[in-house]
Amino acid sequence: MGYTFGFIGAGNMGGALARAACRWRRPEQVVLTDRTLDKAVALAEELDCDIAMDNAAVAREAKFIFLGVKPQMMGDMLAALAPTLEERGGGYVLVSMAAGLTIARLEEMLGFEAPILRIMPNTPAAIGEGMILYAANERVAAADVEEFCDKMVGAGRLDRQEERLIDAASSVSGCGPAFVYQFIEALADGGVACGLPRPKAMEYAAQTLVGAAGMVLATGRHPGQLKDEVCSPGGSTIAGVYALEKGGMRAAVMSAVLESFEKNKELGKQ
């Protein structure tokens, strides 16, 4: 049978997007595989979708073929898939989520021109709160881009971006969740230091991040303005803001994004 979505790689990111695809409520249209077959079997059972025994089966049967492997493994995988895709001729779109690898580089690895969507998702896609950046080459039909976005809406927000900015954008949205988790943990640790039970401190910290981010998106107001509205003159919040500024929080966060961006560029050269 033919599938709408096929996933080669059921790791953290591939698994997150497979969950989002199944949120489309058509798990029977999703197939996946992984080099660790037990991992693929466990995820397929969780999602009630199908499993393929090898990568070539996914490449033969799926319309949108997600390439969920590390950048350094992509060349060998595409070389192995090339005969299957050439024999198929068309009716598919390759979807790469590999950091740093441009569409041109992917075609070079494949050995021929092919319809390719390059996406940079993040793991919150697993719960429908992801940020997915995407770029398409001219061989991807507009109708296929529209179908992809429509059926992946369960992953969260999708935004088309110039490919030249994908690495920079993913340094914020793709790497950012790890930075945010560190902040949540630190915020909760502060609560524990003040005497809160850890489970409550973690709950309060996480929900505070959810609410604050929601305010930025819902109001469209600058976060600096929203911050100012919380800081009463001579109050406890401005005292805490001062401590963060003194500790160099802004510079540390900006440095994290810049370091991630440089690493993305480095991965693209491998």
JSON list of C-alpha atoms in Angstrom, two decimals, residues 113-207:
[
{"chain": "A", "resi": 113, "resn": "GLU", "atom": "CA", "xyz": [18.05, 16.17, -8.83]},
{"chain": "A", "resi": 114, "resn": "ALA", "atom": "CA", "xyz": [15.04, 15.35, -6.66]},
{"chain": "A", "resi": 115, "resn": "PRO", "atom": "CA", "xyz": [12.16, 17.14, -4.91]},
{"chain": "A", "resi": 116, "resn": "ILE", "atom": "CA", "xyz": [13.49, 18.03, -1.46]},
{"chain": "A", "resi": 117, "resn": "LEU", "atom": "CA", "xyz": [11.98, 19.78, 1.52]},
{"chain": "A", "resi": 118, "resn": "ARG", "atom": "CA", "xyz": [14.54, 20.85, 4.08]},
{"chain": "A", "resi": 119, "resn": "ILE", "atom": "CA", "xyz": [12.99, 21.23, 7.51]},
{"chain": "A", "resi": 120, "resn": "MET", "atom": "CA", "xyz": [14.34, 22.23, 10.89]},
{"chain": "A", "resi": 121, "resn": "PRO", "atom": "CA", "xyz": [11.87, 21.12, 13.55]},
{"chain": "A", "resi": 122, "resn": "ASN", "atom": "CA", "xyz": [12.16, 20.97, 17.32]},
{"chain": "A", "resi": 123, "resn": "THR", "atom": "CA", "xyz": [11.15, 18.29, 19.80]},
{"chain": "A", "resi": 124, "resn": "PRO", "atom": "CA", "xyz": [8.03, 20.07, 21.17]},
{"chain": "A", "resi": 125, "resn": "ALA", "atom": "CA", "xyz": [6.48, 18.99, 17.85]},
{"chain": "A", "resi": 126, "resn": "ALA", "atom": "CA", "xyz": [5.78, 15.73, 19.70]},
{"chain": "A", "resi": 127, "resn": "ILE", "atom": "CA", "xyz": [3.08, 17.50, 21.74]},
{"chain": "A", "resi": 128, "resn": "GLY", "atom": "CA", "xyz": [1.86, 19.80, 18.98]},
{"chain": "A", "resi": 129, "resn": "GLU", "atom": "CA", "xyz": [3.81, 22.84, 20.16]},
{"chain": "A", "resi": 130, "resn": "GLY", "atom": "CA", "xyz": [6.76, 22.69, 17.81]},
{"chain": "A", "resi": 131, "resn": "MET", "atom": "CA", "xyz": [8.35, 25.27, 15.54]},
{"chain": "A", "resi": 132, "resn": "ILE", "atom": "CA", "xyz": [9.11, 23.85, 12.09]},
{"chain": "A", "resi": 133, "resn": "LEU", "atom": "CA", "xyz": [11.09, 25.90, 9.59]},
{"chain": "A", "resi": 134, "resn": "TYR", "atom": "CA", "xyz": [11.10, 24.71, 6.01]},
{"chain": "A", "resi": 135, "resn": "ALA", "atom": "CA", "xyz": [12.52, 25.47, 2.59]},
{"chain": "A", "resi": 136, "resn": "ALA", "atom": "CA", "xyz": [11.76, 23.70, -0.70]},
{"chain": "A", "resi": 137, "resn": "ASN", "atom": "CA", "xyz": [13.58, 23.44, -3.98]},
{"chain": "A", "resi": 138, "resn": "GLU", "atom": "CA", "xyz": [11.82, 24.18, -7.27]},
{"chain": "A", "resi": 139, "resn": "ARG", "atom": "CA", "xyz": [11.14, 20.49, -7.88]},
{"chain": "A", "resi": 140, "resn": "VAL", "atom": "CA", "xyz": [8.63, 20.36, -5.01]},
{"chain": "A", "resi": 141, "resn": "ALA", "atom": "CA", "xyz": [5.20, 21.24, -6.37]},
{"chain": "A", "resi": 142, "resn": "ALA", "atom": "CA", "xyz": [3.29, 24.02, -4.62]},
{"chain": "A", "resi": 143, "resn": "ALA", "atom": "CA", "xyz": [0.45, 21.54, -3.99]},
{"chain": "A", "resi": 144, "resn": "ASP", "atom": "CA", "xyz": [2.86, 19.18, -2.23]},
{"chain": "A", "resi": 145, "resn": "VAL", "atom": "CA", "xyz": [4.14, 21.99, 0.01]},
{"chain": "A", "resi": 146, "resn": "GLU", "atom": "CA", "xyz": [0.55, 22.87, 0.86]},
{"chain": "A", "resi": 147, "resn": "GLU", "atom": "CA", "xyz": [-0.30, 19.24, 1.59]},
{"chain": "A", "resi": 148, "resn": "PHE", "atom": "CA", "xyz": [2.77, 18.83, 3.79]},
{"chain": "A", "resi": 149, "resn": "CYS", "atom": "CA", "xyz": [1.92, 21.93, 5.86]},
{"chain": "A", "resi": 150, "resn": "ASP", "atom": "CA", "xyz": [-1.75, 20.97, 6.10]},
{"chain": "A", "resi": 151, "resn": "LYS", "atom": "CA", "xyz": [-1.08, 17.45, 7.30]},
{"chain": "A", "resi": 152, "resn": "MET", "atom": "CA", "xyz": [1.77, 18.40, 9.64]},
{"chain": "A", "resi": 153, "resn": "VAL", "atom": "CA", "xyz": [-0.22, 21.15, 11.36]},
{"chain": "A", "resi": 154, "resn": "GLY", "atom": "CA", "xyz": [-0.50, 18.83, 14.37]},
{"chain": "A", "resi": 155, "resn": "ALA", "atom": "CA", "xyz": [3.20, 19.47, 14.98]},
{"chain": "A", "resi": 156, "resn": "GLY", "atom": "CA", "xyz": [2.72, 23.17, 15.82]},
{"chain": "A", "resi": 157, "resn": "ARG", "atom": "CA", "xyz": [3.75, 26.26, 13.83]},
{"chain": "A", "resi": 158, "resn": "LEU", "atom": "CA", "xyz": [5.26, 25.91, 10.36]},
{"chain": "A", "resi": 159, "resn": "ASP", "atom": "CA", "xyz": [7.10, 28.78, 8.72]},
{"chain": "A", "resi": 160, "resn": "ARG", "atom": "CA", "xyz": [8.69, 28.96, 5.29]},
{"chain": "A", "resi": 161, "resn": "GLN", "atom": "CA", "xyz": [12.16, 30.47, 5.48]},
{"chain": "A", "resi": 162, "resn": "GLU", "atom": "CA", "xyz": [14.89, 31.31, 2.99]},
{"chain": "A", "resi": 163, "resn": "GLU", "atom": "CA", "xyz": [17.28, 28.41, 3.00]},
{"chain": "A", "resi": 164, "resn": "ARG", "atom": "CA", "xyz": [20.25, 30.69, 3.63]},
{"chain": "A", "resi": 165, "resn": "LEU", "atom": "CA", "xyz": [18.68, 31.57, 7.02]},
{"chain": "A", "resi": 166, "resn": "ILE", "atom": "CA", "xyz": [17.66, 28.05, 8.05]},
{"chain": "A", "resi": 167, "resn": "ASP", "atom": "CA", "xyz": [20.82, 27.38, 10.08]},
{"chain": "A", "resi": 168, "resn": "ALA", "atom": "CA", "xyz": [20.51, 30.70, 11.91]},
{"chain": "A", "resi": 169, "resn": "ALA", "atom": "CA", "xyz": [16.80, 30.20, 12.60]},
{"chain": "A", "resi": 170, "resn": "SER", "atom": "CA", "xyz": [17.27, 26.65, 13.84]},
{"chain": "A", "resi": 171, "resn": "SER", "atom": "CA", "xyz": [19.96, 27.86, 16.25]},
{"chain": "A", "resi": 172, "resn": "VAL", "atom": "CA", "xyz": [17.09, 29.65, 17.98]},
{"chain": "A", "resi": 173, "resn": "SER", "atom": "CA", "xyz": [14.14, 27.29, 17.56]},
{"chain": "A", "resi": 174, "resn": "GLY", "atom": "CA", "xyz": [15.84, 23.93, 17.09]},
{"chain": "A", "resi": 175, "resn": "CYS", "atom": "CA", "xyz": [18.50, 24.28, 19.80]},
{"chain": "A", "resi": 176, "resn": "GLY", "atom": "CA", "xyz": [16.47, 26.68, 21.95]},
{"chain": "A", "resi": 177, "resn": "PRO", "atom": "CA", "xyz": [14.39, 24.07, 23.81]},
{"chain": "A", "resi": 178, "resn": "ALA", "atom": "CA", "xyz": [17.57, 22.77, 25.47]},
{"chain": "A", "resi": 179, "resn": "PHE", "atom": "CA", "xyz": [18.42, 26.29, 26.63]},
{"chain": "A", "resi": 180, "resn": "VAL", "atom": "CA", "xyz": [14.88, 26.79, 27.92]},
{"chain": "A", "resi": 181, "resn": "TYR", "atom": "CA", "xyz": [14.99, 23.48, 29.81]},
{"chain": "A", "resi": 182, "resn": "GLN", "atom": "CA", "xyz": [18.15, 24.66, 31.52]},
{"chain": "A", "resi": 183, "resn": "PHE", "atom": "CA", "xyz": [16.40, 27.88, 32.52]},
{"chain": "A", "resi": 184, "resn": "ILE", "atom": "CA", "xyz": [13.36, 25.99, 33.84]},
{"chain": "A", "resi": 185, "resn": "GLU", "atom": "CA", "xyz": [15.64, 23.73, 35.87]},
{"chain": "A", "resi": 186, "resn": "ALA", "atom": "CA", "xyz": [17.54, 26.71, 37.26]},
{"chain": "A", "resi": 187, "resn": "LEU", "atom": "CA", "xyz": [14.31, 28.57, 38.07]},
{"chain": "A", "resi": 188, "resn": "ALA", "atom": "CA", "xyz": [13.02, 25.52, 39.89]},
{"chain": "A", "resi": 189, "resn": "ASP", "atom": "CA", "xyz": [16.33, 25.09, 41.72]},
{"chain": "A", "resi": 190, "resn": "GLY", "atom": "CA", "xyz": [15.95, 28.67, 42.95]},
{"chain": "A", "resi": 191, "resn": "GLY", "atom": "CA", "xyz": [12.50, 27.81, 44.26]},
{"chain": "A", "resi": 192, "resn": "VAL", "atom": "CA", "xyz": [13.88, 24.77, 46.06]},
{"chain": "A", "resi": 193, "resn": "ALA", "atom": "CA", "xyz": [16.60, 26.94, 47.59]},
{"chain": "A", "resi": 194, "resn": "CYS", "atom": "CA", "xyz": [13.80, 29.16, 48.90]},
{"chain": "A", "resi": 195, "resn": "GLY", "atom": "CA", "xyz": [12.09, 26.17, 50.50]},
{"chain": "A", "resi": 196, "resn": "LEU", "atom": "CA", "xyz": [9.61, 24.92, 47.86]},
{"chain": "A", "resi": 197, "resn": "PRO", "atom": "CA", "xyz": [9.18, 21.16, 47.34]},
{"chain": "A", "resi": 198, "resn": "ARG", "atom": "CA", "xyz": [10.89, 20.26, 44.07]},
{"chain": "A", "resi": 199, "resn": "PRO", "atom": "CA", "xyz": [7.79, 18.93, 42.24]},
{"chain": "A", "resi": 200, "resn": "LYS", "atom": "CA", "xyz": [5.93, 22.20, 42.97]},
{"chain": "A", "resi": 201, "resn": "ALA", "atom": "CA", "xyz": [8.95, 24.33, 42.06]},
{"chain": "A", "resi": 202, "resn": "MET", "atom": "CA", "xyz": [9.22, 22.49, 38.71]},
{"chain": "A", "resi": 203, "resn": "GLU", "atom": "CA", "xyz": [5.50, 22.86, 38.00]},
{"chain": "A", "resi": 204, "resn": "TYR", "atom": "CA", "xyz": [5.54, 26.59, 38.79]},
{"chain": "A", "resi": 205, "resn": "ALA", "atom": "CA", "xyz": [8.68, 27.19, 36.71]},
{"chain": "A", "resi": 206, "resn": "ALA", "atom": "CA", "xyz": [7.43, 25.27, 33.66]},
{"chain": "A", "resi": 207, "resn": "GLN", "atom": "CA", "xyz": [3.98, 26.86, 33.68]}
]
